[in-house]
Amino acid sequence: MRAILCPHYGSADVLELREVPAPVPGPRDVLVRVVATTVTSGDWRVRSGKFPEGFGWIAKLAVGWSGPRQPILGTELSGVVESVGAKVTRFAVGDAVIGFPGAAMGAHAELRVFPEDGLLVPKPANLTFGDAAAILFGGTTALDVFRRAKLKAGERVLINGAAGGVGSAAVQLAKQLGAHVTAVCSTANVAFVEALGADRVIDYRTHDFATDPDRYDLVVDIAGTAPYARSKTVLTPTGRLALVLATLWDNLGALWVGLTTKHRVIAGPVDVRREDLERLAELAVEGSYAPVVEQRFAFERIADAHRVVDTGHKRGAVVVTLGARASER
Ligand SMILES: NC(=O)c1ccc[n+]([C@@H]2O[C@H](COP(=O)([O-])OP(=O)(O)OC[C@H]3O[C@@H](n4cnc5c(N)ncnc54)[C@H](OP(=O)(O)O)[C@@H]3O)[C@@H](O)[C@H]2O)c1
């Protein structure tokens, strides 16, 4: 099969399109032919080797010292079941699916194997393969954050970094949960974030939310610019701060905040469950959660997709398509 390989850390120029052996499914596995995938901030991190401050050596021990141990990147995909193992009952050949390899990656290839009880669910029938590939990375992160932060209807949430892959999902899903949403983004994205459903939008280029009189039950920092030291003034007395992007020191400080104040800081890697994929697919069918796709690239041009992600200012997702079926439902 063809796959995009990242043999060592570096710019988008390190990526190589190569022929590699196809994965062989076991008796309880499902082999998926990929129709569309995305390049996410997760792919950018693993390709570039740029990890949050303080995490460099820890991340490289986990991911690979001089380059990723898993050289095929790609955290999410849509596709069609190509074959199933003898003991598989949940899926059949020809099923349209969406899958989330997440940190295990491997979606930037023509074929990807999933255990049948893994992070693989039917594709929402109303979405094209191209759009369906874009609902999982941001969506699973946002669902996990809101679960851990116990976000309830009627609460006030501030989302810092609202225009990107995680932020555009978080705005929609917080609204769906019944929260009042204040979104923080740059001038160019104000109208875009309003259209996602935010009740109020703050342009960080002209206004500092931390100097506002408004208070929030939950602040979600996706941009990495609202650590506890900055956010504490806008939290309600028992408010929570969820750090999607944070330094090692801010992660360690989370424990201290919990011990010494009535606030709570939630940090650490995202825990993704199969039920989250099912929920996102369900919400997409209902129309209360929509994919946000900034640009689309053919598989052979994946390096250009990485270059868009490298800017750190993408809107929603950047989709990569493998063949004509990407525009089919
Ligand atoms: N903890 C975890 O397990 C986990 C999971 C997923 C993602 N992450 C991390 O979360 C971060 C964001 O991911 P993503 O996929 O959303 O990235 P993304 O799609 O590249 O979006 C980043 C967004 O940040 C915004 N931004 C940049 N500077 C900002 C600032 N000073 N204030 C407010 N917003 C700002 C940009 O919007 P503007 O153009 O409007 O500035 C952009 O839309 C990444 O670093 C990723 O590694 C962590």
Short mmCIF file of C-alpha atoms and ligand atoms in Angstrom, two decimals:
data_model
loop_
_atom_site.label_atom_id
_atom_site.label_comp_id
_atom_site.label_asym_id
_atom_site.label_seq_id
_atom_site.Cartn_x
_atom_site.Cartn_y
_atom_site.Cartn_z
CA MET A 1 0.00 0.00 0.00
CA ARG A 2 1.00 3.64 -0.31
CA ALA A 3 1.71 5.57 2.89
CA ILE A 4 3.22 8.89 3.91
CA LEU A 5 6.27 8.33 6.08
CA CYS A 6 7.93 10.70 8.52
CA PRO A 7 11.41 9.16 8.90
CA HIS A 8 12.72 11.86 11.27
CA TYR A 9 11.62 15.08 12.98
CA GLY A 10 11.64 18.19 10.84
CA SER A 11 9.70 20.44 8.46
CA ALA A 12 7.00 19.20 6.06
CA ASP A 13 9.84 18.48 3.60
CA VAL A 14 10.80 15.31 5.55
CA LEU A 15 7.58 13.54 4.49
CA GLU A 16 7.92 10.79 1.87
CA LEU A 17 5.28 8.94 -0.12
CA ARG A 18 6.37 5.26 -0.14
CA GLU A 19 5.15 1.78 -0.88
CA VAL A 20 5.04 -0.25 2.37
CA PRO A 21 3.64 -3.68 3.27
CA ALA A 22 -0.14 -3.66 3.87
CA PRO A 23 -1.25 -4.48 7.43
CA VAL A 24 -2.61 -7.99 7.94
CA PRO A 25 -5.82 -8.15 10.03
CA GLY A 26 -6.14 -10.77 12.76
CA PRO A 27 -9.33 -12.82 13.44
CA ARG A 28 -10.94 -9.99 15.46
CA ASP A 29 -9.68 -7.12 13.28
CA VAL A 30 -11.22 -4.91 10.63
CA LEU A 31 -9.16 -3.69 7.66
CA VAL A 32 -10.25 -0.23 6.48
CA ARG A 33 -9.48 1.32 3.08
CA VAL A 34 -8.93 4.99 3.89
CA VAL A 35 -10.96 7.48 1.84
CA ALA A 36 -10.09 10.64 3.79
CA THR A 37 -7.95 11.66 6.73
CA THR A 38 -6.73 14.94 8.24
CA VAL A 39 -3.50 16.63 9.26
CA THR A 40 -3.99 17.74 12.88
CA SER A 41 -1.98 19.67 15.44
CA GLY A 42 -1.08 16.20 16.78
CA ASP A 43 0.50 15.27 13.44
CA TRP A 44 2.33 18.61 13.39
CA ARG A 45 3.77 17.95 16.88
CA VAL A 46 4.98 14.43 16.07
CA ARG A 47 6.38 15.43 12.66
CA SER A 48 8.18 18.53 13.96
CA GLY A 49 9.28 17.06 17.30
CA LYS A 50 8.10 20.32 18.94
CA PHE A 51 6.46 19.34 22.20
CA PRO A 52 5.05 21.62 24.92
CA GLU A 53 7.69 23.27 27.12
CA GLY A 54 9.23 20.83 29.60
CA PHE A 55 7.81 17.76 27.83
CA GLY A 56 10.53 17.42 25.14
CA TRP A 57 12.51 14.46 26.51
CA ILE A 58 9.45 12.77 28.05
CA ALA A 59 7.58 12.97 24.73
CA LYS A 60 10.59 11.77 22.75
CA LEU A 61 11.03 8.77 25.08
CA ALA A 62 7.39 7.90 24.34
CA VAL A 63 7.20 8.81 20.64
CA GLY A 64 10.76 8.13 19.45
CA TRP A 65 14.15 9.77 20.08
CA SER A 66 15.32 11.00 16.66
CA GLY A 67 12.07 10.46 14.79
CA PRO A 68 8.66 8.92 15.38
CA ARG A 69 8.78 5.17 16.09
CA GLN A 70 5.44 5.00 14.22
CA PRO A 71 6.54 6.75 10.98
CA ILE A 72 3.03 6.80 9.50
CA LEU A 73 1.21 9.75 11.08
CA GLY A 74 -2.54 10.45 10.99
CA THR A 75 -4.94 10.39 13.93
CA GLU A 76 -8.38 10.13 12.27
CA LEU A 77 -9.94 8.76 9.11
CA SER A 78 -13.03 7.83 7.19
CA GLY A 79 -13.13 4.83 4.89
CA VAL A 80 -14.71 1.60 3.77
CA VAL A 81 -14.28 -1.85 5.34
CA GLU A 82 -12.05 -3.83 2.97
CA SER A 83 -12.00 -7.12 4.87
CA VAL A 84 -12.85 -8.53 8.29
CA GLY A 85 -11.28 -11.27 10.41
CA ALA A 86 -13.12 -14.60 10.79
CA LYS A 87 -14.46 -13.74 14.28
CA VAL A 88 -15.69 -10.20 13.48
CA THR A 89 -19.45 -9.68 13.92
CA ARG A 90 -19.80 -5.90 14.28
CA PHE A 91 -18.66 -4.87 10.78
CA ALA A 92 -19.01 -6.26 7.24
CA VAL A 93 -17.13 -5.68 3.99
CA GLY A 94 -18.29 -2.44 2.34
CA ASP A 95 -19.41 -0.66 5.57
CA ALA A 96 -18.66 3.06 5.61
CA VAL A 97 -16.80 3.91 8.85
CA ILE A 98 -14.92 6.58 10.76
CA GLY A 99 -11.96 5.63 12.94
CA PHE A 100 -9.68 7.25 15.47
CA PRO A 101 -6.20 5.76 15.77
CA GLY A 102 -5.37 8.84 17.92
CA ALA A 103 -1.86 8.77 19.36
CA ALA A 104 -1.23 5.34 17.79
CA MET A 105 -1.57 7.10 14.41
CA GLY A 106 -1.23 5.33 11.04
CA ALA A 107 -4.13 7.01 9.21
CA HIS A 108 -1.91 8.55 6.51
CA ALA A 109 -1.96 5.34 4.51
CA GLU A 110 -4.25 3.52 2.11
CA LEU A 111 -5.12 0.86 4.70
CA ARG A 112 -5.40 0.84 8.49
CA VAL A 113 -6.35 -2.05 10.80
CA PHE A 114 -8.61 -1.60 13.86
CA PRO A 115 -9.66 -4.16 16.46
CA GLU A 116 -13.43 -4.59 15.94
CA ASP A 117 -14.10 -3.29 19.47
CA GLY A 118 -11.68 -0.38 18.97
CA LEU A 119 -12.26 3.26 18.06
CA LEU A 120 -14.18 2.53 14.86
CA VAL A 121 -17.88 3.32 14.27
CA PRO A 122 -20.27 3.69 11.33
CA LYS A 123 -19.85 6.91 9.31
CA PRO A 124 -22.67 9.46 9.78
CA ALA A 125 -24.73 8.87 6.64
CA ASN A 126 -25.38 12.58 6.05
CA LEU A 127 -21.67 13.48 5.77
CA THR A 128 -19.33 12.95 2.84
CA PHE A 129 -16.27 10.81 3.57
CA GLY A 130 -14.18 13.99 3.30
CA ASP A 131 -16.18 15.82 5.98
CA ALA A 132 -16.69 12.76 8.20
CA ALA A 133 -12.91 12.35 8.55
CA ALA A 134 -12.79 15.73 10.30
CA ILE A 135 -15.16 15.24 13.25
CA LEU A 136 -13.07 13.14 15.63
CA PHE A 137 -9.81 14.87 16.65
CA GLY A 138 -11.35 18.09 17.98
CA GLY A 139 -14.61 16.42 18.96
CA THR A 140 -13.10 13.69 21.14
CA THR A 141 -10.81 16.22 22.86
CA ALA A 142 -13.72 18.56 23.61
CA LEU A 143 -16.00 15.76 24.88
CA ASP A 144 -13.27 14.49 27.23
CA VAL A 145 -12.56 17.98 28.56
CA PHE A 146 -16.25 18.64 29.26
CA ARG A 147 -16.65 15.20 30.87
CA ARG A 148 -13.65 15.72 33.19
CA ALA A 149 -14.71 19.30 33.96
CA LYS A 150 -18.31 18.13 34.57
CA LEU A 151 -19.71 20.96 32.42
CA LYS A 152 -23.43 21.44 33.06
CA ALA A 153 -26.22 23.22 31.19
CA GLY A 154 -26.44 26.88 32.14
CA GLU A 155 -22.77 27.18 33.13
CA ARG A 156 -20.56 29.85 31.62
CA VAL A 157 -17.52 28.62 29.70
CA LEU A 158 -14.69 30.57 28.10
CA ILE A 159 -12.87 28.84 25.23
CA ASN A 160 -9.42 30.28 24.48
CA GLY A 161 -8.27 29.22 21.00
CA ALA A 162 -11.80 28.79 19.63
CA ALA A 163 -11.08 28.78 15.90
CA GLY A 164 -8.84 25.71 15.50
CA GLY A 165 -9.51 21.98 15.33
CA VAL A 166 -10.24 21.57 19.03
CA GLY A 167 -11.75 25.04 19.55
CA SER A 168 -14.30 24.85 16.72
CA ALA A 169 -15.53 21.51 18.11
CA ALA A 170 -15.50 22.79 21.71
CA VAL A 171 -17.66 25.83 20.87
CA GLN A 172 -20.28 23.65 19.15
CA LEU A 173 -20.28 20.90 21.79
CA ALA A 174 -20.42 23.32 24.74
CA LYS A 175 -23.47 24.96 23.12
CA GLN A 176 -24.98 21.52 22.55
CA LEU A 177 -24.53 20.80 26.29
CA GLY A 178 -26.46 24.00 27.08
CA ALA A 179 -23.56 26.17 28.27
CA HIS A 180 -23.16 29.91 27.69
CA VAL A 181 -20.06 30.19 25.50
CA THR A 182 -17.53 33.01 25.31
CA ALA A 183 -14.97 32.31 22.59
CA VAL A 184 -11.52 33.89 22.23
CA CYS A 185 -9.90 34.13 18.79
CA SER A 186 -8.10 36.55 16.47
CA THR A 187 -9.80 39.37 14.53
CA ALA A 188 -9.93 37.33 11.31
CA ASN A 189 -11.95 34.57 13.00
CA VAL A 190 -14.55 36.57 14.95
CA ALA A 191 -17.40 36.12 12.43
CA PHE A 192 -16.45 32.47 11.88
CA VAL A 193 -16.61 31.66 15.61
CA GLU A 194 -19.89 33.57 16.00
CA ALA A 195 -21.33 31.42 13.22
CA LEU A 196 -20.32 28.30 15.20
CA GLY A 197 -22.76 29.46 17.90
CA ALA A 198 -20.65 31.36 20.45
CA ASP A 199 -22.74 33.74 22.57
CA ARG A 200 -19.89 36.22 22.85
CA VAL A 201 -16.58 36.48 20.99
CA ILE A 202 -13.47 38.22 22.32
CA ASP A 203 -10.80 39.26 19.84
CA TYR A 204 -7.55 38.59 21.68
CA ARG A 205 -5.70 41.07 19.49
CA THR A 206 -7.70 44.00 20.88
CA HIS A 207 -9.03 42.79 24.24
CA ASP A 208 -7.59 40.81 27.17
CA PHE A 209 -10.30 38.53 28.64
CA ALA A 210 -8.37 38.36 31.92
CA THR A 211 -9.09 42.05 32.59
CA ASP A 212 -12.87 41.58 32.13
CA PRO A 213 -15.39 41.71 34.99
CA ASP A 214 -17.09 38.53 33.59
CA ARG A 215 -16.62 35.27 35.54
CA TYR A 216 -16.65 31.69 34.21
CA ASP A 217 -17.45 28.28 35.70
CA LEU A 218 -14.99 26.78 33.22
CA VAL A 219 -12.08 28.17 31.21
CA VAL A 220 -10.71 25.87 28.50
CA ASP A 221 -7.23 26.87 27.36
CA ILE A 222 -6.54 25.37 23.94
CA ALA A 223 -4.04 28.03 22.79
CA GLY A 224 -1.70 27.60 25.77
CA THR A 225 -1.88 31.32 26.63
CA ALA A 226 -4.28 31.11 29.59
CA PRO A 227 -2.51 29.18 32.38
CA TYR A 228 -3.84 29.38 35.95
CA ALA A 229 -1.78 32.48 36.75
CA ARG A 230 -3.71 34.37 34.05
CA SER A 231 -7.12 32.66 34.24
CA LYS A 232 -7.66 32.56 38.01
CA THR A 233 -9.06 36.11 38.11
CA VAL A 234 -11.95 35.21 35.77
CA LEU A 235 -12.91 31.91 37.46
CA THR A 236 -15.93 31.75 39.77
CA PRO A 237 -14.99 30.83 43.38
CA THR A 238 -15.31 27.10 42.53
CA GLY A 239 -14.43 27.45 38.82
CA ARG A 240 -12.41 24.94 36.80
CA LEU A 241 -9.60 25.49 34.32
CA ALA A 242 -9.01 22.82 31.64
CA LEU A 243 -5.55 22.95 30.06
CA VAL A 244 -5.58 21.34 26.61
CA LEU A 245 -2.15 22.81 25.87
CA ALA A 246 0.17 23.51 28.80
CA THR A 247 3.79 23.35 29.90
CA LEU A 248 5.04 20.56 32.16
CA TRP A 249 5.23 23.11 35.00
CA ASP A 250 1.58 24.14 34.55
CA ASN A 251 0.58 20.45 34.51
CA LEU A 252 2.44 19.85 37.77
CA GLY A 253 0.99 23.06 39.25
CA ALA A 254 -2.51 21.68 38.64
CA LEU A 255 -2.17 19.44 41.72
CA TRP A 256 -1.04 22.34 43.88
CA VAL A 257 -4.00 24.51 42.82
CA GLY A 258 -6.39 21.69 43.79
CA LEU A 259 -4.75 21.36 47.21
CA THR A 260 -4.51 25.05 48.06
CA THR A 261 -7.61 26.70 46.48
CA LYS A 262 -11.27 25.94 45.72
CA HIS A 263 -10.43 25.98 42.02
CA ARG A 264 -9.61 22.85 40.04
CA VAL A 265 -7.15 22.56 37.14
CA ILE A 266 -7.71 19.70 34.69
CA ALA A 267 -4.71 18.71 32.56
CA GLY A 268 -3.06 15.76 30.84
CA PRO A 269 -3.69 13.62 27.79
CA VAL A 270 -7.16 13.07 26.42
CA ASP A 271 -8.99 9.82 27.20
CA VAL A 272 -10.97 8.78 24.11
CA ARG A 273 -13.79 6.23 24.35
CA ARG A 274 -15.75 4.42 21.69
CA GLU A 275 -18.95 5.98 23.09
CA ASP A 276 -17.45 9.41 22.27
CA LEU A 277 -17.16 8.45 18.59
CA GLU A 278 -20.74 7.16 18.64
CA ARG A 279 -21.94 10.38 20.29
CA LEU A 280 -20.12 12.61 17.76
CA ALA A 281 -21.55 10.61 14.85
CA GLU A 282 -25.04 10.87 16.39
CA LEU A 283 -24.73 14.64 16.89
CA ALA A 284 -23.50 15.03 13.31
CA VAL A 285 -26.58 13.18 12.04
CA GLU A 286 -28.84 15.37 14.22
CA GLY A 287 -27.10 18.45 12.83
CA SER A 288 -25.98 19.77 16.21
CA TYR A 289 -22.27 19.16 15.49
CA ALA A 290 -20.85 19.94 12.05
CA PRO A 291 -17.41 19.34 10.58
CA VAL A 292 -15.38 22.49 9.92
CA VAL A 293 -12.99 22.03 7.02
CA GLU A 294 -10.61 24.84 6.13
CA GLN A 295 -8.87 23.26 3.13
CA ARG A 296 -8.63 19.92 1.29
CA PHE A 297 -5.53 18.37 -0.27
CA ALA A 298 -4.93 15.24 -2.31
CA PHE A 299 -2.89 12.53 -0.55
CA GLU A 300 0.12 13.24 -2.77
CA ARG A 301 0.07 16.88 -1.57
CA ILE A 302 -0.02 16.09 2.15
CA ALA A 303 3.12 18.17 2.77
CA ASP A 304 1.11 21.26 1.76
CA ALA A 305 -1.58 20.28 4.27
CA HIS A 306 1.14 20.11 6.96
CA ARG A 307 2.31 23.59 5.94
CA VAL A 308 -1.18 24.98 6.67
CA VAL A 309 -1.18 23.30 10.10
CA ASP A 310 2.36 24.62 10.77
CA THR A 311 0.99 28.19 10.82
CA GLY A 312 -0.78 27.48 14.16
CA HIS A 313 -3.76 29.47 12.83
CA LYS A 314 -5.80 26.97 10.89
CA ARG A 315 -9.60 27.09 11.06
CA GLY A 316 -11.13 23.75 12.01
CA ALA A 317 -9.59 20.84 10.13
CA VAL A 318 -7.37 20.29 7.09
CA VAL A 319 -8.59 17.25 5.15
CA VAL A 320 -6.51 14.92 2.96
CA THR A 321 -8.33 12.77 0.41
CA LEU A 322 -7.43 9.44 -1.18
CA GLY A 323 -9.45 9.08 -4.35
CA ALA A 324 -12.79 10.23 -5.76
CA ARG A 325 -15.04 8.71 -3.06
CA ALA A 326 -14.14 11.55 -0.65
CA SER A 327 -17.01 13.67 -1.98
CA GLU A 328 -19.53 10.75 -1.71
CA ARG A 329 -21.92 10.30 1.21
N1 LIG B 1 -3.94 17.45 25.79
C1 LIG B 1 -4.21 16.77 24.69
O1 LIG B 1 -4.30 15.53 24.72
C2 LIG B 1 -4.43 17.52 23.38
C3 LIG B 1 -5.37 17.06 22.45
C4 LIG B 1 -5.58 17.80 21.30
C5 LIG B 1 -4.83 18.96 21.06
N2 LIG B 1 -3.89 19.35 21.98
C6 LIG B 1 -3.10 20.56 21.75
O2 LIG B 1 -3.99 21.66 21.65
C7 LIG B 1 -3.41 22.64 20.82
C8 LIG B 1 -4.47 23.16 19.86
O3 LIG B 1 -4.89 22.13 19.02
P1 LIG B 1 -5.77 22.44 17.74
O4 LIG B 1 -5.89 21.16 17.02
O5 LIG B 1 -6.98 23.17 18.08
O6 LIG B 1 -4.76 23.40 16.95
P2 LIG B 1 -5.05 24.26 15.62
O7 LIG B 1 -6.17 23.65 14.87
O8 LIG B 1 -3.76 24.50 14.98
O9 LIG B 1 -5.63 25.64 16.18
C9 LIG B 1 -4.90 26.47 16.98
C10 LIG B 1 -5.75 27.71 17.19
O10 LIG B 1 -5.13 28.50 18.20
C11 LIG B 1 -5.54 29.83 17.96
N3 LIG B 1 -4.59 30.76 18.58
C12 LIG B 1 -3.30 30.98 18.25
N4 LIG B 1 -2.78 31.91 19.09
C13 LIG B 1 -3.78 32.26 19.95
C14 LIG B 1 -3.88 33.14 21.07
N5 LIG B 1 -2.82 33.88 21.46
N6 LIG B 1 -5.05 33.24 21.73
C15 LIG B 1 -6.13 32.51 21.37
N7 LIG B 1 -6.10 31.65 20.31
C16 LIG B 1 -4.95 31.52 19.62
C17 LIG B 1 -5.60 29.99 16.45
O11 LIG B 1 -6.68 30.85 16.15
P3 LIG B 1 -6.42 32.32 15.58
O12 LIG B 1 -5.98 32.13 14.15
O13 LIG B 1 -7.76 32.96 15.73
O14 LIG B 1 -5.33 32.91 16.42
C18 LIG B 1 -5.88 28.56 15.95
O15 LIG B 1 -7.17 28.47 15.41
C19 LIG B 1 -2.22 22.00 20.13
O16 LIG B 1 -1.04 22.52 20.69
C20 LIG B 1 -2.35 20.53 20.44
O17 LIG B 1 -1.09 19.92 20.57
C21 LIG B 1 -3.69 18.67 23.13
#
